[in-house]
């Protein structure tokens, strides 16, 4: 038996909930299908010590700003989960949990328009479908990960929880983004010996001239950047930053001084021998240059706008580690005592369950501000859906409201 709904939302995280809120405001009937629990990824795919990257004051969902006691702090994983659940409780969205959508295709029965979702709870026919599953469809790891010796434990960042989860021994962390840096710090706190392999990276200063990184992003209009104005922006690094322990800089040289062995980009493994690219010095130099450009841009804005942000004395630089002066070209995993590898290598889109001729070779859907060429099919919460902020919690509100209005006008 097929259940009929006007609008179907797939995904019950912050994006799907925001979509539900705005569809409700326009009076459109709808239903959310969530594969697990509301905010499932926050509940089961984040490590224990994870905190938001943005200060709490900047976080909001539709008519639901942060209202807690620590506006300049950074919510923990569990606090974010509770906050999202509080948002849902405030307007009671129509959601069915533990429903996995296996296939989405055009509904051709009797010439009916719309879409048919085949799920573990039966079939649903809808005039419109909003895919709000977010940018973390499938884990991304290098193809040579299968060449690692069978005795080495492997885990992706979405399944990593804490150092106690790993077998005894040293740990190799692979990945240049915020997750890689943050997990390295978490392992150090757990008294683990750490090797850190990274390529191009972009650590950001947490605070500069008395203001947080996120505040400067807002002042400089970075959150509002549109992909149409910066066509190559999706290939830029988001930057490595952390809100853990009240927020602080992520500094590669500091990590090295604390005992982390820094490696260039890991590119292959043969038995226990890891081949390492000779790119570490260049990547570190380029990261340093980007940091200087970022501070210079803020300085220019302060001067131009007359912002009250007094200069601060330069921080004492950390010394270059030995492996930056003489980069390693390979690493014997057995000799290093490495028993675990954590892949902080990001995610890729996984929409192979959607039957529609709208996808690029890399799996990204073709769309204009979330509206695809396939009538009635929408996406929400993707990277650069419309603006840089689109895949962040505080960015889905604007996009959801726009899509809800488009759907209402289409009815």
Tab-separated table of N, CA and C in Angstrom, residues 217-365:
chain	number	residue	atom	x	y	z
A	217	UNK	N	34.333	36.699	10.423
A	217	UNK	CA	33.728	36.148	9.206
A	217	UNK	C	32.451	36.910	8.850
A	218	UNK	N	31.655	37.212	9.870
A	218	UNK	CA	30.428	37.946	9.635
A	218	UNK	C	30.685	39.368	9.181
A	219	UNK	N	31.623	40.053	9.844
A	219	UNK	CA	31.923	41.435	9.494
A	219	UNK	C	32.457	41.551	8.067
A	220	UNK	N	33.229	40.566	7.657
A	220	UNK	CA	33.837	40.598	6.327
A	220	UNK	C	32.930	40.025	5.242
A	221	UNK	N	31.732	39.590	5.640
A	221	UNK	CA	30.779	39.073	4.657
A	221	UNK	C	31.093	37.678	4.156
A	222	UNK	N	31.951	36.955	4.872
A	222	UNK	CA	32.357	35.637	4.382
A	222	UNK	C	31.228	34.613	4.447
A	223	UNK	N	30.399	34.676	5.469
A	223	UNK	CA	29.296	33.722	5.571
A	223	UNK	C	28.308	33.889	4.418
A	224	UNK	N	28.196	35.118	3.908
A	224	UNK	CA	27.198	35.429	2.886
A	224	UNK	C	27.721	35.262	1.461
A	225	UNK	N	28.950	34.827	1.305
A	225	UNK	CA	29.501	34.639	-0.042
A	225	UNK	C	28.641	33.656	-0.831
A	226	UNK	N	28.353	33.981	-2.079
A	226	UNK	CA	27.543	33.122	-2.937
A	226	UNK	C	28.437	32.410	-3.940
A	227	UNK	N	28.111	31.161	-4.202
A	227	UNK	CA	28.911	30.376	-5.129
A	227	UNK	C	28.921	30.993	-6.525
A	228	UNK	N	27.842	31.644	-6.905
A	228	UNK	CA	27.773	32.235	-8.243
A	228	UNK	C	28.819	33.339	-8.421
A	229	UNK	N	29.246	33.932	-7.308
A	229	UNK	CA	30.257	34.982	-7.365
A	229	UNK	C	31.675	34.436	-7.222
A	230	UNK	N	31.779	33.204	-6.719
A	230	UNK	CA	33.081	32.576	-6.506
A	230	UNK	C	33.006	31.132	-7.008
A	231	UNK	N	33.009	30.917	-8.314
A	231	UNK	CA	32.746	29.585	-8.888
A	231	UNK	C	33.708	28.500	-8.426
A	232	UNK	N	34.905	28.851	-8.001
A	232	UNK	CA	35.856	27.840	-7.537
A	232	UNK	C	35.877	27.700	-6.021
A	233	UNK	N	34.956	28.380	-5.352
A	233	UNK	CA	34.999	28.412	-3.895
A	233	UNK	C	34.770	27.046	-3.272
A	234	UNK	N	33.992	26.189	-3.925
A	234	UNK	CA	33.706	24.881	-3.335
A	234	UNK	C	34.956	24.027	-3.195
A	235	UNK	N	36.021	24.400	-3.899
A	235	UNK	CA	37.256	23.639	-3.816
A	235	UNK	C	38.210	24.216	-2.763
A	236	UNK	N	37.807	25.334	-2.132
A	236	UNK	CA	38.625	25.917	-1.097
A	236	UNK	C	38.509	25.113	0.199
A	237	UNK	N	39.572	25.165	0.997
A	237	UNK	CA	39.517	24.558	2.319
A	237	UNK	C	38.627	25.393	3.222
A	238	UNK	N	37.863	24.714	4.078
A	238	UNK	CA	37.045	25.432	5.033
A	238	UNK	C	37.873	25.981	6.193
A	239	UNK	N	39.021	25.460	6.377
A	239	UNK	CA	39.845	25.913	7.477
A	239	UNK	C	39.709	25.015	8.680
A	240	UNK	N	40.817	24.878	9.404
A	240	UNK	CA	40.850	24.050	10.604
A	240	UNK	C	40.708	24.942	11.825
A	241	UNK	N	39.684	24.680	12.616
A	241	UNK	CA	39.392	25.495	13.789
A	241	UNK	C	38.704	24.604	14.808
A	242	UNK	N	38.720	24.989	16.066
A	242	UNK	CA	38.104	24.159	17.092
A	242	UNK	C	37.432	25.022	18.150
A	243	UNK	N	36.370	24.469	18.728
A	243	UNK	CA	35.717	25.097	19.872
A	243	UNK	C	35.988	24.346	21.163
A	244	UNK	N	36.782	23.278	21.093
A	244	UNK	CA	37.079	22.480	22.286
A	244	UNK	C	37.848	23.311	23.307
A	245	UNK	N	37.585	23.036	24.590
A	245	UNK	CA	38.264	23.707	25.708
A	245	UNK	C	38.113	25.223	25.636
A	246	UNK	N	36.954	25.664	25.207
A	246	UNK	CA	36.702	27.092	25.124
A	246	UNK	C	37.157	27.736	23.845
A	247	UNK	N	37.716	26.944	22.927
A	247	UNK	CA	38.193	27.474	21.659
A	247	UNK	C	39.629	27.935	21.748
A	248	UNK	N	40.444	27.482	20.809
A	248	UNK	CA	41.848	27.881	20.777
A	248	UNK	C	42.394	27.633	19.374
A	249	UNK	N	43.595	28.132	19.132
A	249	UNK	CA	44.225	27.940	17.830
A	249	UNK	C	44.628	26.482	17.643
A	250	UNK	N	44.551	26.036	16.403
A	250	UNK	CA	45.097	24.743	16.021
A	250	UNK	C	46.416	25.007	15.308
A	251	UNK	N	47.507	24.636	15.960
A	251	UNK	CA	48.823	25.012	15.481
A	251	UNK	C	49.661	23.764	15.254
A	252	UNK	N	50.078	23.554	14.018
A	252	UNK	CA	50.831	22.347	13.673
A	252	UNK	C	52.164	22.290	14.416
A	253	UNK	N	52.833	23.419	14.520
A	253	UNK	CA	54.122	23.438	15.215
A	253	UNK	C	53.946	23.142	16.704
A	254	UNK	N	52.882	23.649	17.295
A	254	UNK	CA	52.595	23.363	18.700
A	254	UNK	C	52.358	21.872	18.904
A	255	UNK	N	51.605	21.257	17.997
A	255	UNK	CA	51.368	19.822	18.094
A	255	UNK	C	52.691	19.051	18.043
A	256	UNK	N	53.578	19.479	17.160
A	256	UNK	CA	54.882	18.817	17.049
A	256	UNK	C	55.670	18.971	18.337
A	257	UNK	N	55.606	20.160	18.938
A	257	UNK	CA	56.319	20.392	20.189
A	257	UNK	C	55.756	19.534	21.326
A	258	UNK	N	54.490	19.142	21.202
A	258	UNK	CA	53.849	18.307	22.217
A	258	UNK	C	54.045	16.824	21.947
A	259	UNK	N	54.811	16.496	20.898
A	259	UNK	CA	55.169	15.107	20.667
A	259	UNK	C	54.591	14.452	19.435
A	260	UNK	N	53.784	15.186	18.670
A	260	UNK	CA	53.201	14.615	17.454
A	260	UNK	C	54.256	14.594	16.350
A	261	UNK	N	54.352	13.486	15.632
A	261	UNK	CA	55.231	13.399	14.467
A	261	UNK	C	54.442	13.811	13.236
A	262	UNK	N	54.927	14.849	12.539
A	262	UNK	CA	54.217	15.415	11.398
A	262	UNK	C	54.732	14.780	10.109
A	263	UNK	N	53.804	14.367	9.265
A	263	UNK	CA	54.143	13.768	7.980
A	263	UNK	C	53.452	14.537	6.853
A	264	UNK	N	54.007	14.454	5.666
A	264	UNK	CA	53.309	14.953	4.498
A	264	UNK	C	52.145	14.044	4.148
A	265	UNK	N	51.603	14.253	2.987
A	265	UNK	CA	50.429	13.488	2.547
A	265	UNK	C	50.781	12.018	2.339
A	266	UNK	N	50.067	11.143	3.054
A	266	UNK	CA	50.246	9.703	2.857
A	266	UNK	C	49.659	9.318	1.502
A	267	UNK	N	50.425	8.554	0.703
A	267	UNK	CA	49.950	8.298	-0.655
A	267	UNK	C	49.887	6.826	-1.036
A	268	UNK	N	50.454	5.935	-0.249
A	268	UNK	CA	50.378	4.500	-0.546
A	268	UNK	C	50.980	3.737	0.622
A	269	UNK	N	50.694	2.440	0.668
A	269	UNK	CA	51.298	1.588	1.683
A	269	UNK	C	51.622	0.241	1.051
A	270	UNK	N	52.787	-0.292	1.405
A	270	UNK	CA	53.223	-1.603	0.953
A	270	UNK	C	53.612	-2.391	2.188
A	271	UNK	N	52.775	-3.346	2.550
A	271	UNK	CA	52.942	-4.059	3.811
A	271	UNK	C	52.907	-3.023	4.939
A	272	UNK	N	53.983	-2.883	5.707
A	272	UNK	CA	53.991	-1.918	6.802
A	272	UNK	C	54.695	-0.615	6.432
A	273	UNK	N	55.102	-0.446	5.175
A	273	UNK	CA	55.838	0.742	4.768
A	273	UNK	C	54.883	1.761	4.133
A	274	UNK	N	54.765	2.905	4.783
A	274	UNK	CA	53.890	3.972	4.309
A	274	UNK	C	54.703	4.953	3.476
A	275	UNK	N	54.295	5.182	2.229
A	275	UNK	CA	54.941	6.165	1.367
A	275	UNK	C	54.340	7.537	1.631
A	276	UNK	N	55.220	8.536	1.763
A	276	UNK	CA	54.790	9.882	2.135
A	276	UNK	C	55.248	10.878	1.070
A	277	UNK	N	54.352	11.733	0.633
A	277	UNK	CA	54.692	12.746	-0.362
A	277	UNK	C	55.624	13.795	0.253
A	278	UNK	N	56.494	14.394	-0.566
A	278	UNK	CA	57.444	15.398	-0.062
A	278	UNK	C	56.859	16.806	-0.022
A	279	UNK	N	55.581	16.921	0.318
A	279	UNK	CA	54.886	18.196	0.181
A	279	UNK	C	54.713	18.969	1.483
A	280	UNK	N	55.230	18.444	2.588
A	280	UNK	CA	54.983	19.077	3.879
A	280	UNK	C	55.518	20.518	3.951
A	281	UNK	N	56.791	20.769	3.613
A	281	UNK	CA	57.285	22.151	3.719
A	281	UNK	C	56.475	23.150	2.890
A	282	UNK	N	56.131	22.779	1.663
A	282	UNK	CA	55.361	23.686	0.814
A	282	UNK	C	53.978	23.945	1.396
A	283	UNK	N	53.305	22.892	1.878
A	283	UNK	CA	51.962	23.060	2.428
A	283	UNK	C	51.973	23.912	3.690
A	284	UNK	N	52.988	23.735	4.526
A	284	UNK	CA	53.096	24.551	5.736
A	284	UNK	C	53.381	26.003	5.371
A	285	UNK	N	54.270	26.225	4.415
A	285	UNK	CA	54.575	27.582	3.982
A	285	UNK	C	53.326	28.274	3.431
A	286	UNK	N	52.561	27.566	2.616
A	286	UNK	CA	51.355	28.161	2.053
A	286	UNK	C	50.313	28.431	3.132
A	287	UNK	N	50.234	27.555	4.133
A	287	UNK	CA	49.309	27.788	5.241
A	287	UNK	C	49.712	29.039	6.024
A	288	UNK	N	51.010	29.215	6.233
A	288	UNK	CA	51.496	30.415	6.913
A	288	UNK	C	51.135	31.668	6.124
A	289	UNK	N	51.279	31.590	4.819
A	289	UNK	CA	50.965	32.750	3.974
A	289	UNK	C	49.480	33.085	4.009
A	290	UNK	N	48.639	32.067	4.014
A	290	UNK	CA	47.191	32.318	4.089
A	290	UNK	C	46.830	32.962	5.422
A	291	UNK	N	47.483	32.522	6.490
A	291	UNK	CA	47.212	33.106	7.807
A	291	UNK	C	47.585	34.584	7.831
A	292	UNK	N	48.706	34.920	7.226
A	292	UNK	CA	49.125	36.321	7.158
A	292	UNK	C	48.119	37.134	6.346
A	293	UNK	N	47.663	36.586	5.219
A	293	UNK	CA	46.690	37.309	4.387
A	293	UNK	C	45.387	37.533	5.143
A	294	UNK	N	44.965	36.539	5.919
A	294	UNK	CA	43.719	36.668	6.677
A	294	UNK	C	43.828	37.782	7.718
A	295	UNK	N	44.934	37.819	8.438
A	295	UNK	CA	45.111	38.881	9.442
A	295	UNK	C	45.224	40.248	8.774
A	296	UNK	N	45.892	40.296	7.635
A	296	UNK	CA	46.033	41.556	6.911
A	296	UNK	C	44.669	42.069	6.444
A	297	UNK	N	43.812	41.165	5.998
A	297	UNK	CA	42.476	41.556	5.550
A	297	UNK	C	41.667	42.123	6.720
A	298	UNK	N	41.781	41.491	7.893
A	298	UNK	CA	41.074	41.997	9.062
A	298	UNK	C	41.632	43.355	9.475
A	299	UNK	N	42.960	43.493	9.460
A	299	UNK	CA	43.579	44.769	9.810
A	299	UNK	C	43.078	45.888	8.903
A	300	UNK	N	42.993	45.606	7.612
A	300	UNK	CA	42.530	46.612	6.657
A	300	UNK	C	41.077	46.990	6.930
A	301	UNK	N	40.247	46.001	7.263
A	301	UNK	CA	38.837	46.271	7.572
A	301	UNK	C	38.732	47.150	8.819
A	302	UNK	N	39.521	46.844	9.843
A	302	UNK	CA	39.494	47.625	11.072
A	302	UNK	C	39.871	49.080	10.793
A	303	UNK	N	40.914	49.257	10.003
A	303	UNK	CA	41.358	50.605	9.666
A	303	UNK	C	40.308	51.340	8.844
A	304	UNK	N	39.717	50.652	7.893
A	304	UNK	CA	38.753	51.275	6.988
A	304	UNK	C	37.461	51.653	7.699
A	305	UNK	N	36.991	50.762	8.587
A	305	UNK	CA	35.697	50.964	9.238
A	305	UNK	C	35.809	51.604	10.610
A	306	UNK	N	37.019	51.811	11.087
A	306	UNK	CA	37.192	52.418	12.403
A	306	UNK	C	36.713	51.543	13.545
A	307	UNK	N	36.903	50.235	13.429
A	307	UNK	CA	36.463	49.293	14.454
A	307	UNK	C	37.362	49.413	15.690
A	308	UNK	N	36.740	49.381	16.853
A	308	UNK	CA	37.502	49.432	18.101
A	308	UNK	C	38.055	48.050	18.406
A	309	UNK	N	39.230	47.781	17.888
A	309	UNK	CA	39.890	46.482	18.073
A	309	UNK	C	41.388	46.726	18.148
A	310	UNK	N	41.879	47.047	19.342
A	310	UNK	CA	43.297	47.404	19.487
A	310	UNK	C	44.219	46.290	19.004
A	311	UNK	N	45.360	46.664	18.453
A	311	UNK	CA	46.349	45.656	18.050
A	311	UNK	C	46.807	44.845	19.250
A	312	UNK	N	47.224	43.632	18.980
A	312	UNK	CA	47.713	42.776	20.044
A	312	UNK	C	49.141	42.364	19.728
A	313	UNK	N	49.933	42.126	20.745
A	313	UNK	CA	51.327	41.745	20.485
A	313	UNK	C	51.389	40.412	19.751
A	314	UNK	N	52.351	40.259	18.854
A	314	UNK	CA	52.453	38.988	18.121
A	314	UNK	C	52.721	37.822	19.066
A	315	UNK	N	52.096	36.706	18.762
A	315	UNK	CA	52.301	35.521	19.589
A	315	UNK	C	53.715	34.985	19.396
A	316	UNK	N	54.256	34.420	20.439
A	316	UNK	CA	55.581	33.823	20.358
A	316	UNK	C	55.513	32.614	19.418
A	317	UNK	N	56.334	32.609	18.381
A	317	UNK	CA	56.244	31.509	17.409
A	317	UNK	C	56.782	30.203	17.973
A	318	UNK	N	56.149	29.120	17.565
A	318	UNK	CA	56.644	27.793	17.901
A	318	UNK	C	57.750	27.421	16.915
A	319	UNK	N	58.755	26.705	17.365
A	319	UNK	CA	59.865	26.351	16.465
A	319	UNK	C	59.439	25.335	15.411
A	320	UNK	N	60.125	25.370	14.281
A	320	UNK	CA	59.875	24.376	13.246
A	320	UNK	C	60.306	22.999	13.740
A	321	UNK	N	59.442	21.994	13.594
A	321	UNK	CA	59.839	20.643	14.003
A	321	UNK	C	60.870	20.058	13.047
A	322	UNK	N	61.589	19.061	13.527
A	322	UNK	CA	62.638	18.431	12.719
A	322	UNK	C	62.095	17.895	11.408
A	323	UNK	N	60.896	17.306	11.441
A	323	UNK	CA	60.355	16.700	10.222
A	323	UNK	C	59.920	17.745	9.195
A	324	UNK	N	59.824	19.019	9.602
A	324	UNK	CA	59.571	20.073	8.630
A	324	UNK	C	60.866	20.468	7.937
A	325	UNK	N	61.971	20.383	8.656
A	325	UNK	CA	63.275	20.700	8.086
A	325	UNK	C	63.803	19.553	7.240
A	326	UNK	N	63.517	18.330	7.671
A	326	UNK	CA	63.923	17.136	6.930
A	326	UNK	C	62.714	16.204	6.826
A	327	UNK	N	61.820	16.453	5.879
A	327	UNK	CA	60.569	15.681	5.790
A	327	UNK	C	60.820	14.192	5.579
A	328	UNK	N	59.989	13.389	6.207
A	328	UNK	CA	60.060	11.943	6.025
A	328	UNK	C	59.476	11.573	4.666
A	329	UNK	N	60.104	10.641	3.988
A	329	UNK	CA	59.599	10.158	2.705
A	329	UNK	C	58.835	8.843	2.869
A	330	UNK	N	59.049	8.188	3.994
A	330	UNK	CA	58.306	6.953	4.281
A	330	UNK	C	58.310	6.729	5.782
A	331	UNK	N	57.465	5.821	6.200
A	331	UNK	CA	57.343	5.503	7.620
A	331	UNK	C	57.075	4.018	7.773
A	332	UNK	N	57.860	3.365	8.607
A	332	UNK	CA	57.648	1.960	8.929
A	332	UNK	C	56.610	1.887	10.047
A	333	UNK	N	55.406	1.490	9.695
A	333	UNK	CA	54.312	1.475	10.664
A	333	UNK	C	54.582	0.529	11.820
A	334	UNK	N	55.226	-0.602	11.523
A	334	UNK	CA	55.511	-1.569	12.581
A	334	UNK	C	56.556	-1.010	13.561
A	335	UNK	N	57.625	-0.424	13.002
A	335	UNK	CA	58.673	0.131	13.854
A	335	UNK	C	58.144	1.299	14.688
A	336	UNK	N	57.197	2.048	14.132
A	336	UNK	CA	56.617	3.175	14.856
A	336	UNK	C	55.603	2.735	15.901
A	337	UNK	N	55.244	1.451	15.898
A	337	UNK	CA	54.276	0.945	16.865
A	337	UNK	C	52.853	1.350	16.583
A	338	UNK	N	52.558	1.679	15.312
A	338	UNK	CA	51.208	2.130	14.962
A	338	UNK	C	50.255	0.944	14.888
A	339	UNK	N	49.227	0.997	15.696
A	339	UNK	CA	48.222	-0.069	15.732
A	339	UNK	C	46.883	0.375	15.162
A	340	UNK	N	46.718	1.709	14.965
A	340	UNK	CA	45.433	2.239	14.510
A	340	UNK	C	45.641	3.349	13.493
A	341	UNK	N	44.712	3.437	12.550
A	341	UNK	CA	44.667	4.549	11.606
A	341	UNK	C	43.279	5.175	11.683
A	342	UNK	N	43.241	6.486	11.879
A	342	UNK	CA	41.979	7.227	11.872
A	342	UNK	C	41.927	8.043	10.590
A	343	UNK	N	40.902	7.800	9.794
A	343	UNK	CA	40.731	8.509	8.523
A	343	UNK	C	39.878	9.756	8.754
A	344	UNK	N	40.537	10.905	8.814
A	344	UNK	CA	39.820	12.173	8.907
A	344	UNK	C	39.834	12.820	7.524
A	345	UNK	N	39.438	12.026	6.556
A	345	UNK	CA	39.576	12.380	5.143
A	345	UNK	C	38.272	12.848	4.511
A	346	UNK	N	37.293	13.153	5.331
A	346	UNK	CA	36.089	13.793	4.823
A	346	UNK	C	35.037	12.851	4.286
A	347	UNK	N	34.119	13.433	3.517
A	347	UNK	CA	32.931	12.733	3.036
A	347	UNK	C	32.683	13.067	1.567
A	348	UNK	N	31.875	12.256	0.945
A	348	UNK	CA	31.427	12.543	-0.417
A	348	UNK	C	29.926	12.302	-0.488
A	349	UNK	N	29.313	12.917	-1.469
A	349	UNK	CA	27.872	12.723	-1.634
A	349	UNK	C	27.572	11.291	-2.055
A	350	UNK	N	26.456	10.783	-1.551
A	350	UNK	CA	26.014	9.436	-1.920
A	350	UNK	C	24.516	9.489	-2.192
A	351	UNK	N	24.191	9.726	-3.443
A	351	UNK	CA	22.791	9.819	-3.848
A	351	UNK	C	22.444	8.763	-4.889
A	352	UNK	N	23.107	7.618	-4.825
A	352	UNK	CA	22.837	6.569	-5.812
A	352	UNK	C	21.459	5.937	-5.629
A	353	UNK	N	20.782	6.265	-4.543
A	353	UNK	CA	19.436	5.742	-4.301
A	353	UNK	C	18.373	6.625	-4.968
A	354	UNK	N	18.807	7.729	-5.570
A	354	UNK	CA	17.880	8.642	-6.250
A	354	UNK	C	17.984	8.425	-7.752
A	355	UNK	N	16.874	8.078	-8.388
A	355	UNK	CA	16.851	7.856	-9.829
A	355	UNK	C	16.368	9.129	-10.526
A	356	UNK	N	17.342	9.949	-10.901
A	356	UNK	CA	17.036	11.204	-11.594
A	356	UNK	C	18.278	11.629	-12.359
A	357	UNK	N	18.073	12.138	-13.537
A	357	UNK	CA	19.193	12.522	-14.389
A	357	UNK	C	19.625	13.949	-14.050
A	358	UNK	N	20.141	14.129	-12.835
A	358	UNK	CA	20.507	15.477	-12.387
A	358	UNK	C	21.885	15.503	-11.741
A	359	UNK	N	22.632	14.410	-11.824
A	359	UNK	CA	23.871	14.322	-11.067
A	359	UNK	C	25.103	14.464	-11.950
A	360	UNK	N	26.090	15.189	-11.406
A	360	UNK	CA	27.371	15.326	-12.074
A	360	UNK	C	28.189	14.051	-11.870
A	361	UNK	N	29.338	13.972	-12.534
A	361	UNK	CA	30.184	12.782	-12.441
A	361	UNK	C	30.653	12.529	-11.015
A	362	UNK	N	30.812	13.596	-10.224
A	362	UNK	CA	31.272	13.432	-8.841
A	362	UNK	C	30.133	13.164	-7.870
A	363	UNK	N	28.922	13.001	-8.400
A	363	UNK	CA	27.777	12.692	-7.553
A	363	UNK	C	27.030	13.896	-7.025
A	364	UNK	N	27.495	15.098	-7.333
A	364	UNK	CA	26.815	16.290	-6.835
A	364	UNK	C	25.603	16.598	-7.710
A	365	UNK	N	24.461	16.895	-7.089
A	365	UNK	CA	23.268	17.200	-7.883
A	365	UNK	C	23.351	18.574	-8.532
